[in-house]
XYZ file of C-alpha atoms in Angstrom:
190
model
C 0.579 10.546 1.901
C 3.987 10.110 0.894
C 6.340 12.954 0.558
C 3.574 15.500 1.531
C 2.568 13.984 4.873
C 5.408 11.888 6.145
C 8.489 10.288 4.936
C 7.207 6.856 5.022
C 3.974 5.016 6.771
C 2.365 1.679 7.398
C -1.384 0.210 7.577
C -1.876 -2.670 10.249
C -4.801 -4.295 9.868
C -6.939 -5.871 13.092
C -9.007 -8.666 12.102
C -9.639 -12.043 14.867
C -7.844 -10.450 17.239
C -4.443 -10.478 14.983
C -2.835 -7.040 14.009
C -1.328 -7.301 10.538
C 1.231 -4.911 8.732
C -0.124 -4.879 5.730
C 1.592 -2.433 3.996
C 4.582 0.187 3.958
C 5.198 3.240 1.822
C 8.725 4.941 2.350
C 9.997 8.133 0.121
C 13.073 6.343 -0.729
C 12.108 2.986 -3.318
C 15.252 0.977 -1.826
C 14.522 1.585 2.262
C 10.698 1.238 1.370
C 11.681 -2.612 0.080
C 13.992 -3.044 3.094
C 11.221 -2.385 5.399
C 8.766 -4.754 2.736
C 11.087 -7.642 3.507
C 11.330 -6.986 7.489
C 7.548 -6.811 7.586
C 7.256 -10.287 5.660
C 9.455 -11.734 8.239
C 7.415 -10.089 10.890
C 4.272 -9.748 9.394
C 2.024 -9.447 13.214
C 2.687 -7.430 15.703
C 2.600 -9.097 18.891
C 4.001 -7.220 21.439
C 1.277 -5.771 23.290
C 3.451 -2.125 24.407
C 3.625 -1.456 20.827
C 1.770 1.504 19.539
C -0.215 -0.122 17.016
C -1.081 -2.732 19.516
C -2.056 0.544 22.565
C -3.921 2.625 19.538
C -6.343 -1.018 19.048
C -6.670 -1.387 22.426
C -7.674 2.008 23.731
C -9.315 3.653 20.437
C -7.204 6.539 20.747
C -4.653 8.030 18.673
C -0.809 8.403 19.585
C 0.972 11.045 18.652
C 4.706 11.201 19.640
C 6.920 14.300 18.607
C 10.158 13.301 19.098
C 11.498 9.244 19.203
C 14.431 9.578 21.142
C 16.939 6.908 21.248
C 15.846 4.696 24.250
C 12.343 4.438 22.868
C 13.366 3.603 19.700
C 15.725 0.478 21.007
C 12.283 -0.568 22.870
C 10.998 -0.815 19.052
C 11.110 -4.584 17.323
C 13.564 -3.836 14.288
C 14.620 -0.847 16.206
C 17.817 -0.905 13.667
C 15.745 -0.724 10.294
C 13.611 1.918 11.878
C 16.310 4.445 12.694
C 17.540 3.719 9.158
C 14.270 4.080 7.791
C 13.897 7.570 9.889
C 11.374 7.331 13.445
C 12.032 11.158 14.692
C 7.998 11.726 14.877
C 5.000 9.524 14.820
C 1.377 9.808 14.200
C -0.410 6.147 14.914
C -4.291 6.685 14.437
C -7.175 4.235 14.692
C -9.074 3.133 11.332
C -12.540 2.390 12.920
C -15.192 1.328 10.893
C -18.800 1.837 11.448
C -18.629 -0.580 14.914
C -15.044 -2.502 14.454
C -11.636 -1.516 15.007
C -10.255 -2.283 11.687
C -6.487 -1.430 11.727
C -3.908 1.703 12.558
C -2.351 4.213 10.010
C 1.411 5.126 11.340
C 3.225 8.191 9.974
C 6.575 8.784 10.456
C 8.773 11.724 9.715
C 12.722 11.766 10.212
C 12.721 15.087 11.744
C 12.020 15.239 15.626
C 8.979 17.670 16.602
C 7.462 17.377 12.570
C 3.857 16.824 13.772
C 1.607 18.996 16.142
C -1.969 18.703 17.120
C -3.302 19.838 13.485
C -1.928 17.108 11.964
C -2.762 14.852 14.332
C -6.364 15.650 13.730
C -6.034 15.973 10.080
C -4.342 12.073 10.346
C -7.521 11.226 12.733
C -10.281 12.776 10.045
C -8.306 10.594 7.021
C -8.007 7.510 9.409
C -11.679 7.708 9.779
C -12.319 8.046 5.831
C -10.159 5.342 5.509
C -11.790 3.019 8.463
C -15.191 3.399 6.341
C -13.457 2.608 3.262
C -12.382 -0.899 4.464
C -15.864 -1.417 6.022
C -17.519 -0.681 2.781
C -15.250 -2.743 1.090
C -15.855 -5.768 3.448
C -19.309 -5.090 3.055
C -19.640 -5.264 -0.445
C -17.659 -8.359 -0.396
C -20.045 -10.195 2.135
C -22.757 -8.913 -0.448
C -21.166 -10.517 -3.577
C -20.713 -13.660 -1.767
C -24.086 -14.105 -0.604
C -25.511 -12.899 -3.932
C -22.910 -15.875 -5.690
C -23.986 -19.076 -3.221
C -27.416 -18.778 -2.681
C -29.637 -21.433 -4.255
C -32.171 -18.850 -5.494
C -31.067 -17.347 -8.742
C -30.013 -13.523 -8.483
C -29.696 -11.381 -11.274
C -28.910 -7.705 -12.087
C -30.313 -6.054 -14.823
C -29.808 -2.708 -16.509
C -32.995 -0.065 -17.515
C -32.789 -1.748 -20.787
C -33.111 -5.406 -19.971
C -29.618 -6.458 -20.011
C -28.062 -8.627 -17.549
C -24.855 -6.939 -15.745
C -24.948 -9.507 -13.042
C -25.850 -13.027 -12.220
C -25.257 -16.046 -10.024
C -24.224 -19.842 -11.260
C -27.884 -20.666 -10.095
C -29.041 -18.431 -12.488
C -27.179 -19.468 -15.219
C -28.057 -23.143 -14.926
C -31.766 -22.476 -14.416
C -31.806 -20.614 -17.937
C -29.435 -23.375 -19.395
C -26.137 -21.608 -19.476
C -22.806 -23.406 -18.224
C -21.780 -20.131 -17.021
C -22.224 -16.525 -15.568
C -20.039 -15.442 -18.687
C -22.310 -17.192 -20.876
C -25.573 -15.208 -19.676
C -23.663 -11.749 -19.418
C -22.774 -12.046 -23.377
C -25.918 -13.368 -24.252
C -28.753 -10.712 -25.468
C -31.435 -10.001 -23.148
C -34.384 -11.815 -25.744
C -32.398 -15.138 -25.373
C -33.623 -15.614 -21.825
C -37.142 -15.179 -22.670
């Protein structure tokens, strides 16, 4: 995303009713650790007329072609962002299959940088990315129910081999661990 789409952007992430910055990419290594360390000392956004806050609410995107001065003193850290470069914004909704799961902001230096095409070009990517993190979250749930239920889960491959297990498992087959079972060869659990 960065050089080719903006000059530097952040993810906030939504998750019980909290948005998170949860990360910041700027063209320029020194400014993008400047902004690292604001956004650990600020790491929610709580103001509720903040874009990232408006684009959760509503659903919809925000796209704002030229920050001029009085809305960027409106801005928490309004100093760091005019150093960092807020001329043009794109803020877009990362929606997963039924949650809102965060907002992807671009921002270019130049006033007027983004038009409607990139808007929707940052809307089809924010989507991509919304599924993503709902995959993700998914597959996570998936592991963790596979790892703590009392019945014991395996994976195998075509050729009998074990490429996943839980603890249960393991202990009903008289291995200490999951480690243990994935080394062993598939004829010492007959």
């Amino acid at each position: 995303l960065v050089p080719t789409h903006a000059d530097w952007c952040v993810l906030y992430l939504f998750k019980d009713g909290q948005i998170r910055r949860a990360a910041v990419v700027h063209r320029d290594a020194a400014m993008e650790q400047r902004l690292k360390e604001t956004l650990q000392r600020r790491p929610s956004v709580d103001d509720d007329s903040a874009v990232p806050s408006r684009v959760i609410r509503t659903g919809q995107a925000c796209l704002i072609r030229e920050f001029g001065p009085a809305q960027l003193e409106k801005e928490p850290d309004s100093a760091i962002l005019r150093e960092a470069g807020l001329g043009s914004c794109i803020s877009v909704p990362l929606k997963a299959r039924r949650d809102m799961v965060g907002v992807l902001s671009l921002a270019r230096r130049k006033s007027g940088a983004y038009d409607e095409d990139d808007l929707s070009w940052a809307e089809d990517l924010a989507h991509r990315i919304g599924v993503s993190i709902e995959n993700r979250r998914l597959v996570a749930e998936a592991k963790e129910l596979f790892n703590q239920t009392v019945s014991a889960n395996f994976v195998s491959a075509p050729d009998g081999r074990i490429t996943a297990c839980n603890q249960t498992f393991a202990a009903l087959f008289g291995f200490e661990s999951i480690d243990d079972v994935l080394a062993a060869p598939a004829v010492a659990l007959c």
